[in-house]
Amino acid sequence: MAPPRTMTSKNTLNPLAAMIFGGTVALPAVAESFDEGVVFNDAFLPEDSRHLDLSRYEKGNPVLPGGYRADLALNGRLVGRRDIRIADGRDGGNAHVCFDRALLELLGVDLGKLPTEIGSDACQRLPDLIDGASVTFDPSQQRLDVSLPQASLRSNARGYVSPELWDRGVTAGILGYDFNGNRNRTDSGSFDSAYLGLSAGFNLGDWRLRHNGSLSWHQRNGRDYQSLDVYAQRDVTALKSQLTLGEANTRGELFDSQAYRGVQLASDDRMQPESRRGYAPVIRGIARTSARVSVRQNGNLLYETTVAPGAFVIDDLYPSGYGGDLDVTVHEADGSEQGFQVPYASVSQLLRPGTTRYSFVAGETRNHYIDEQANLFQGTVQRGLGNSLTGYGGVQGSDDYQAVMAGAAFGTPIGALAVDLTRSRAALSHGRQSGESLRLSYNKNILATGSNFALAAYRFSSEEYLGLDDALRIIDAQRRGLDDSLIGRPRSRLSLTANQSLGDYGQLALTGFSQNYWNLPGSDLQYQIGYSRQFGSITFGANANRTRMGSGSMQNSLLFSIGMPLAFGSQRPQLSARLARDARGDYSEQAALSGSAGEDRQYRYGLTVGHEGGNDALSTSLSGQYIGSSAIVGTTLSQGQGYRSQSLNLSGSAVVHPGGVTLTPYRGDTLAVLGAEGAAGARVVGYPGLALDGRGYAVLPYLRPYELNEVAIDPNGTPLDLELQETSQQVAPRAGAVVLLRYAALDGQALLLRATQEDGRPLPFGASVTDPSGATVGMMGQGSQLYARVKADTRRLEIAWGERPDQRCSLDLDSGAEADAVCRTSAPNLETDGDRLP
């Protein structure tokens, strides 16, 4: 293995000299800017090492000029991975890293503060541009560390990742599947059925082709395939948006979601820095001195920073759920403090000041309830106008329907409120009709009492108001001569969600929904109240539900449940029981045992026994699941009065990439393919049971697009003759990308021996060790110890500590196992010894 070398811009003695002087063993380091040169006095060396040639270190360890692929770290924080260029030093000096305009922008340097204009093909030394800057390059770790004063950097929001680091990935194919097969036997007959859900994709360049569909088969009804969507999509980086072509769905933020066939251009909040997504208020204040500002919510510290004297602005708070008022404290340098409170409540329509969210769709509808589809156009826009005000609006239209919406969202001390008005117009068979709809949304989170209250209410002003779906169905029914009176025209709709913490006494939750119609009798009503509490490791829950549809009767149901572990440890089985009462007044009881087993909890099991009070029937169910490295397999067997059934479930994905085909038990859209040649069995950190397959590949799902994701592998489980030269990488994939991450691995046997010269003297410390191909595989350590990793067919190693013939010798690795090895200057048949590490 080549010894790690580093290159630094600071004019200090390199660590190799310190190792020699101190007599310690360490990895050599190198300096970037030893242009003046440093002459080492060999009088400080032990007498038997004075023939070691130190001239090659007079201007730092040489790093060959050329291109390198390196991890880039700024002030100790990894910011990505990119290509860098090493250039020859001036006047024979040490090589240095080239900094051009693109690399400086990637680091976030404020180019306006530089003393000179930097071009795209420049090759500047960073310390020549910025006082106090330093650069360290470690080619063995392929890492470039850059240290910059904060004053030289642009002000970027927390979590900012430069678009230059967004990785579009490689050409790849994805096939995700979810299969479920059932066999049922009853007293009246038997039937089989099966379902296969598919999610397929193909990535080429910046484009991503996606298709989602399902194939269902029933013994009596045959098979049916349903296509959910098929579209091509790509990023539009300059607009922080996604362009979608094909069959997809609108986002449903202001108008109800619509399935369409056409084109959509919509902003993508994921392209914003993590701290600029969603809504959080901007905090403004004034500091008298250089002060520390802390922001707390319900006593928890959310943010802290140091500000200069004068006005300050904090605009990169991370969103925190529905909010909760913020307590801001300014800690002045003289010890005094000033504090104030910022109201924080959010609804989905609220945006940060200056933030815009938009979408535009053009095409035709894909409505399964109508025979003839209609043209569709829709545009929406939201804009954060102030710290507590967001304006929004939109238009929606088809052949015989138009709607326009305008509204605003407010953040107030008493909660967040959004109100909008929509006016629609539809051309029906009996003429045009128009109406208005008023919508109100409200949310309040009271941290002091642990209360959250959310309300959304719609009231339609007249029977003439129609939403797009209802209008299309009525127009289609009239065109076909059908009765449209059974298509409900909502009059008012109300939904409510409330949660209340009771501290040590549990949690209370309430949800409700109500809707009535202009042209139909009765109303839809549903509400549920639930209570839960934990007693140590025992959990208890109670739920009451009431439902009525239209003019039907009220349906009431109750459910009580309790759960507890049966043992201690991470894999302890869980015992649960429940008692339910249905709308008919019949009771049912159920007891279940569930748990997991295996080193990675890859085995799951469950046993359920139930009793139905209505027909006094017993039922049992037994289930098992295995989460393998290639797929998830599960089965269920159940039996009750008059029936018996079996089911089989299989799910996972197959990814086709430049290295072949790799199977994974997970399904995802933004993926990483990890590749390490020869490292079969290495575990993927954070995913129990996921390991590199026999070809050295694994698929990691659920990467966060446009953010830096750390992807690490654990070498435990790899062959003993393999050494991973890197185990962790960071990547910021674009949405839907399949990124290929290759981990360098050195395949060879580990060699540990003590080698001496022919006269018995130790070999000089720091002497280089190379294999027959000339590749450096190690260096001599203290006490003439040698550690190297060599290929299995390596028979000889060369050791050199100078240019003269008497400063070179050879080690023969074929001569058996003795206590010591002798490095000889001649003769092919040498007596040496090597203790190979197992």
Short mmCIF file of C-alpha atoms in Angstrom, two decimals, residues 313-570:
data_model
loop_
_atom_site.label_atom_id
_atom_site.label_comp_id
_atom_site.label_asym_id
_atom_site.label_seq_id
_atom_site.Cartn_x
_atom_site.Cartn_y
_atom_site.Cartn_z
CA VAL A 313 -30.88 39.06 10.45
CA ILE A 314 -31.34 35.30 10.97
CA ASP A 315 -33.10 33.80 7.95
CA ASP A 316 -31.94 30.17 7.91
CA LEU A 317 -33.85 28.54 10.75
CA TYR A 318 -34.91 24.96 10.11
CA PRO A 319 -38.71 24.45 10.08
CA SER A 320 -40.04 22.81 13.23
CA GLY A 321 -43.37 21.16 12.53
CA TYR A 322 -46.37 23.43 13.05
CA GLY A 323 -44.23 25.94 14.91
CA GLY A 324 -44.34 27.37 18.39
CA ASP A 325 -43.23 30.85 19.47
CA LEU A 326 -39.47 31.50 19.45
CA ASP A 327 -37.57 33.02 22.38
CA VAL A 328 -34.59 35.09 21.18
CA THR A 329 -31.83 36.17 23.56
CA VAL A 330 -28.97 38.53 22.65
CA HIS A 331 -25.98 37.92 24.95
CA GLU A 332 -23.87 41.09 24.77
CA ALA A 333 -20.10 41.03 25.20
CA ASP A 334 -20.37 43.09 28.42
CA GLY A 335 -22.49 40.38 30.05
CA SER A 336 -25.86 42.05 29.63
CA GLU A 337 -28.76 40.35 27.90
CA GLN A 338 -31.84 41.42 25.98
CA GLY A 339 -34.63 39.13 24.88
CA PHE A 340 -37.73 39.18 22.74
CA GLN A 341 -40.28 36.73 21.33
CA VAL A 342 -41.07 35.97 17.68
CA PRO A 343 -44.48 34.38 16.90
CA TYR A 344 -44.14 31.14 14.94
CA ALA A 345 -47.17 29.31 13.57
CA SER A 346 -47.43 27.74 10.14
CA VAL A 347 -49.89 26.53 7.57
CA SER A 348 -48.91 24.88 4.30
CA GLN A 349 -49.43 28.08 2.31
CA LEU A 350 -46.91 30.12 4.33
CA LEU A 351 -43.48 30.69 2.77
CA ARG A 352 -40.34 32.48 3.90
CA PRO A 353 -39.92 36.09 2.77
CA GLY A 354 -38.66 36.29 -0.79
CA THR A 355 -39.38 32.64 -1.54
CA THR A 356 -41.45 31.67 -4.59
CA ARG A 357 -43.18 28.37 -5.29
CA TYR A 358 -44.91 27.81 -8.64
CA SER A 359 -46.22 25.21 -11.06
CA PHE A 360 -47.52 25.32 -14.65
CA VAL A 361 -49.29 22.43 -16.38
CA ALA A 362 -50.56 22.12 -19.95
CA GLY A 363 -52.09 19.01 -21.51
CA GLU A 364 -55.25 16.99 -21.09
CA THR A 365 -56.99 15.32 -18.18
CA ARG A 366 -56.72 11.63 -17.24
CA ASN A 367 -60.00 11.11 -15.42
CA HIS A 368 -61.18 7.49 -15.19
CA TYR A 369 -64.78 8.58 -14.58
CA ILE A 370 -65.29 10.24 -17.95
CA ASP A 371 -65.21 8.94 -21.53
CA GLU A 372 -63.87 12.01 -23.34
CA GLN A 373 -60.89 13.75 -21.78
CA ALA A 374 -60.65 17.55 -21.79
CA ASN A 375 -57.78 19.93 -22.38
CA LEU A 376 -56.19 21.15 -19.15
CA PHE A 377 -54.25 24.24 -18.16
CA GLN A 378 -53.25 25.09 -14.62
CA GLY A 379 -50.91 27.63 -13.09
CA THR A 380 -50.24 28.42 -9.44
CA VAL A 381 -47.83 30.73 -7.65
CA GLN A 382 -47.01 31.45 -4.00
CA ARG A 383 -44.75 34.27 -2.83
CA GLY A 384 -43.46 35.10 0.63
CA LEU A 385 -44.16 38.83 0.87
CA GLY A 386 -43.03 39.40 4.44
CA ASN A 387 -42.14 37.71 7.67
CA SER A 388 -45.79 36.86 8.34
CA LEU A 389 -47.48 37.27 4.98
CA THR A 390 -47.64 35.06 1.90
CA GLY A 391 -49.73 35.79 -1.15
CA TYR A 392 -50.87 33.07 -3.53
CA GLY A 393 -53.17 32.46 -6.44
CA GLY A 394 -53.83 30.32 -9.47
CA VAL A 395 -55.86 29.66 -12.57
CA GLN A 396 -57.31 26.39 -13.82
CA GLY A 397 -59.15 25.69 -17.03
CA SER A 398 -60.37 23.08 -19.49
CA ASP A 399 -62.59 23.15 -22.57
CA ASP A 400 -65.80 24.11 -20.73
CA TYR A 401 -64.50 25.10 -17.30
CA GLN A 402 -62.47 27.94 -15.81
CA ALA A 403 -61.51 28.81 -12.24
CA VAL A 404 -59.40 31.53 -10.65
CA MET A 405 -58.14 31.65 -7.06
CA ALA A 406 -56.58 34.37 -4.89
CA GLY A 407 -55.60 34.17 -1.25
CA ALA A 408 -53.20 35.07 1.52
CA ALA A 409 -51.64 33.37 4.53
CA PHE A 410 -50.80 35.17 7.77
CA GLY A 411 -48.62 34.30 10.74
CA THR A 412 -50.08 35.94 13.85
CA PRO A 413 -49.54 35.65 17.63
CA ILE A 414 -52.80 33.73 17.88
CA GLY A 415 -51.88 31.23 15.14
CA ALA A 416 -51.39 30.84 11.41
CA LEU A 417 -54.32 31.63 9.14
CA ALA A 418 -54.87 31.22 5.40
CA VAL A 419 -57.93 32.38 3.51
CA ASP A 420 -58.65 32.25 -0.22
CA LEU A 421 -61.54 32.68 -2.61
CA THR A 422 -62.09 30.65 -5.78
CA ARG A 423 -64.50 31.58 -8.52
CA SER A 424 -65.50 28.96 -11.09
CA ARG A 425 -67.46 29.02 -14.33
CA ALA A 426 -68.72 25.97 -16.22
CA ALA A 427 -70.57 25.62 -19.55
CA LEU A 428 -73.29 23.01 -18.95
CA SER A 429 -76.05 21.78 -21.24
CA HIS A 430 -78.58 24.26 -19.79
CA GLY A 431 -76.16 27.21 -19.95
CA ARG A 432 -73.25 28.69 -18.06
CA GLN A 433 -73.16 28.70 -14.30
CA SER A 434 -70.68 30.26 -11.90
CA GLY A 435 -70.11 30.35 -8.17
CA GLU A 436 -67.60 31.04 -5.45
CA SER A 437 -65.92 28.98 -2.78
CA LEU A 438 -64.34 30.35 0.39
CA ARG A 439 -61.64 28.31 2.12
CA LEU A 440 -60.20 28.92 5.58
CA SER A 441 -57.23 27.16 7.20
CA TYR A 442 -55.96 27.69 10.74
CA ASN A 443 -53.26 26.20 12.92
CA LYS A 444 -51.98 26.92 16.41
CA ASN A 445 -49.34 25.05 18.37
CA ILE A 446 -49.17 25.97 22.07
CA LEU A 447 -45.92 24.53 23.38
CA ALA A 448 -46.52 25.56 26.97
CA THR A 449 -49.61 23.35 27.22
CA GLY A 450 -48.60 20.74 24.63
CA SER A 451 -51.60 21.63 22.46
CA ASN A 452 -51.93 21.61 18.70
CA PHE A 453 -55.07 22.70 16.89
CA ALA A 454 -55.58 22.59 13.12
CA LEU A 455 -58.77 23.55 11.29
CA ALA A 456 -59.59 23.57 7.60
CA ALA A 457 -63.06 24.66 6.49
CA TYR A 458 -64.60 25.04 3.03
CA ARG A 459 -67.93 26.74 2.43
CA PHE A 460 -69.32 26.85 -1.05
CA SER A 461 -71.39 29.99 -1.63
CA SER A 462 -73.93 28.53 -4.00
CA GLU A 463 -74.98 25.39 -5.76
CA GLU A 464 -73.49 26.79 -8.97
CA TYR A 465 -69.91 26.42 -7.74
CA LEU A 466 -68.12 23.40 -9.17
CA GLY A 467 -64.64 22.02 -8.77
CA LEU A 468 -62.89 20.71 -11.87
CA ASP A 469 -63.55 17.01 -11.12
CA ASP A 470 -67.25 17.54 -10.48
CA ALA A 471 -67.60 19.79 -13.54
CA LEU A 472 -65.95 17.22 -15.83
CA ARG A 473 -68.18 14.41 -14.55
CA ILE A 474 -71.36 16.49 -14.95
CA ILE A 475 -70.38 17.64 -18.45
CA ASP A 476 -69.55 14.06 -19.43
CA ALA A 477 -72.85 12.74 -17.99
CA GLN A 478 -74.85 15.39 -19.87
CA ARG A 479 -72.99 14.65 -23.10
CA ARG A 480 -73.95 10.98 -22.79
CA GLY A 481 -77.53 11.71 -21.75
CA LEU A 482 -77.10 10.40 -18.19
CA ASP A 483 -78.65 11.71 -14.97
CA ASP A 484 -76.14 14.03 -13.27
CA SER A 485 -78.22 14.63 -10.14
CA LEU A 486 -76.44 11.84 -8.25
CA ILE A 487 -73.11 13.61 -8.57
CA GLY A 488 -72.80 15.38 -5.22
CA ARG A 489 -72.23 19.12 -5.16
CA PRO A 490 -70.60 19.90 -1.80
CA ARG A 491 -72.07 22.79 0.16
CA SER A 492 -69.70 22.92 3.12
CA ARG A 493 -66.88 20.81 4.39
CA LEU A 494 -65.09 20.91 7.72
CA SER A 495 -62.05 19.00 8.97
CA LEU A 496 -60.51 19.24 12.42
CA THR A 497 -57.40 17.83 14.07
CA ALA A 498 -56.43 18.45 17.70
CA ASN A 499 -53.77 16.91 19.92
CA GLN A 500 -53.29 17.49 23.62
CA SER A 501 -50.41 16.26 25.73
CA LEU A 502 -51.37 15.25 29.27
CA GLY A 503 -47.79 14.96 30.45
CA ASP A 504 -47.23 11.81 32.47
CA TYR A 505 -50.88 10.93 32.01
CA GLY A 506 -50.69 10.29 28.28
CA GLN A 507 -51.83 11.84 25.01
CA LEU A 508 -55.29 12.78 23.74
CA ALA A 509 -56.14 13.12 20.02
CA LEU A 510 -59.28 14.19 18.16
CA THR A 511 -59.97 14.10 14.43
CA GLY A 512 -63.20 14.98 12.69
CA PHE A 513 -64.68 15.47 9.24
CA SER A 514 -68.08 16.73 8.10
CA GLN A 515 -69.49 17.44 4.64
CA ASN A 516 -72.96 18.18 3.28
CA TYR A 517 -74.32 18.71 -0.23
CA TRP A 518 -76.67 21.03 -2.09
CA ASN A 519 -78.36 18.30 -4.08
CA LEU A 520 -78.17 15.27 -1.79
CA PRO A 521 -79.92 14.65 1.55
CA GLY A 522 -78.06 14.08 4.77
CA SER A 523 -74.39 14.66 5.40
CA ASP A 524 -71.14 12.74 5.77
CA LEU A 525 -69.81 12.70 9.30
CA GLN A 526 -66.83 11.02 10.86
CA TYR A 527 -64.93 11.73 14.03
CA GLN A 528 -62.60 9.81 16.30
CA ILE A 529 -61.22 10.41 19.75
CA GLY A 530 -58.23 8.50 21.03
CA TYR A 531 -56.21 8.22 24.21
CA SER A 532 -52.84 6.60 24.76
CA ARG A 533 -50.52 6.21 27.71
CA GLN A 534 -47.35 4.36 28.55
CA PHE A 535 -46.67 2.71 31.90
CA GLY A 536 -42.97 1.88 31.81
CA SER A 537 -42.68 -0.61 28.94
CA ILE A 538 -46.45 -1.23 28.80
CA THR A 539 -48.57 0.80 26.36
CA PHE A 540 -52.34 1.29 26.57
CA GLY A 541 -54.72 2.80 24.03
CA ALA A 542 -58.43 3.49 23.66
CA ASN A 543 -60.27 4.77 20.57
CA ALA A 544 -63.90 5.64 19.87
CA ASN A 545 -65.10 6.19 16.31
CA ARG A 546 -68.44 7.46 14.92
CA THR A 547 -69.31 7.47 11.21
CA ARG A 548 -72.33 8.32 9.07
CA MET A 549 -72.52 8.49 5.28
CA GLY A 550 -75.31 10.55 3.71
CA SER A 551 -78.72 9.71 5.14
CA GLY A 552 -77.52 6.45 6.63
CA SER A 553 -77.55 5.56 10.28
CA MET A 554 -74.76 6.39 12.69
CA GLN A 555 -72.10 3.69 13.04
CA ASN A 556 -70.25 3.51 16.37
CA SER A 557 -67.19 1.45 17.23
CA LEU A 558 -64.79 1.08 20.16
CA LEU A 559 -61.27 -0.30 20.42
CA PHE A 560 -59.10 -0.98 23.48
CA SER A 561 -55.53 -2.23 23.17
CA ILE A 562 -52.55 -3.06 25.37
CA GLY A 563 -48.99 -4.11 24.55
CA MET A 564 -45.96 -5.22 26.52
CA PRO A 565 -42.58 -6.91 26.02
CA LEU A 566 -42.12 -10.46 27.27
CA ALA A 567 -38.39 -10.23 27.90
CA PHE A 568 -35.45 -7.84 27.90
CA GLY A 569 -33.04 -6.91 25.12
CA SER A 570 -33.30 -5.48 21.62
#
